[in-house]
Amino acid sequence: MQNKESTFQQVKSSTEAADRKAQSLLDSARDEVVRLKQIVDATRKSLD
């Protein structure tokens, strides 16, 4: 039973770490989209 609990904790820990990594990547992607949108808006204004 101890082994099962240990395995569960390892899986839980790995899942939480992967979740944090995914959230970090999502935040970075969101920041990049905002940055690119600003570039597109600035480019549009300069073409007008």
Short mmCIF file of C-alpha atoms in Angstrom, two decimals:
data_model
loop_
_atom_site.label_atom_id
_atom_site.label_comp_id
_atom_site.label_asym_id
_atom_site.label_seq_id
_atom_site.Cartn_x
_atom_site.Cartn_y
_atom_site.Cartn_z
CA MET A 1 0.00 0.00 0.00
CA GLN A 2 2.89 2.35 0.78
CA ASN A 3 4.20 1.89 -2.77
CA LYS A 4 0.84 2.83 -4.27
CA GLU A 5 0.71 6.02 -2.19
CA SER A 6 4.27 6.91 -3.19
CA THR A 7 3.49 6.41 -6.88
CA PHE A 8 0.35 8.54 -6.52
CA GLN A 9 2.36 11.36 -4.92
CA GLN A 10 4.96 11.22 -7.71
CA VAL A 11 2.28 11.36 -10.39
CA LYS A 12 0.51 14.20 -8.59
CA SER A 13 3.76 16.13 -8.24
CA SER A 14 4.65 15.61 -11.92
CA THR A 15 1.17 16.65 -13.00
CA GLU A 16 1.32 19.83 -10.92
CA ALA A 17 4.77 20.67 -12.34
CA ALA A 18 3.51 20.10 -15.90
CA ASP A 19 0.48 22.26 -15.15
CA ARG A 20 2.70 25.12 -13.93
CA LYS A 21 4.88 24.78 -17.04
CA ALA A 22 1.82 24.82 -19.32
CA GLN A 23 0.45 27.91 -17.54
CA SER A 24 3.81 29.64 -17.93
CA LEU A 25 3.88 28.85 -21.67
CA LEU A 26 0.31 30.08 -22.02
CA ASP A 27 1.17 33.35 -20.26
CA SER A 28 4.21 33.82 -22.52
CA ALA A 29 2.14 33.15 -25.63
CA ARG A 30 -0.50 35.61 -24.48
CA ASP A 31 2.17 38.29 -23.91
CA GLU A 32 3.59 37.62 -27.37
CA VAL A 33 0.14 37.97 -28.98
CA VAL A 34 -0.34 41.33 -27.26
CA ARG A 35 3.10 42.46 -28.46
CA LEU A 36 2.43 41.37 -32.05
CA LYS A 37 -0.98 43.05 -31.99
CA GLN A 38 0.69 46.33 -30.99
CA ILE A 39 3.15 45.97 -33.88
CA VAL A 40 0.30 45.30 -36.33
CA ASP A 41 -1.65 48.32 -35.02
CA ALA A 42 1.42 50.57 -35.29
CA THR A 43 2.10 49.31 -38.82
CA ARG A 44 -1.51 49.97 -39.86
CA LYS A 45 -1.32 53.53 -38.51
CA SER A 46 1.92 54.20 -40.37
CA LEU A 47 0.33 53.02 -43.63
CA ASP A 48 -2.66 55.36 -43.29
#
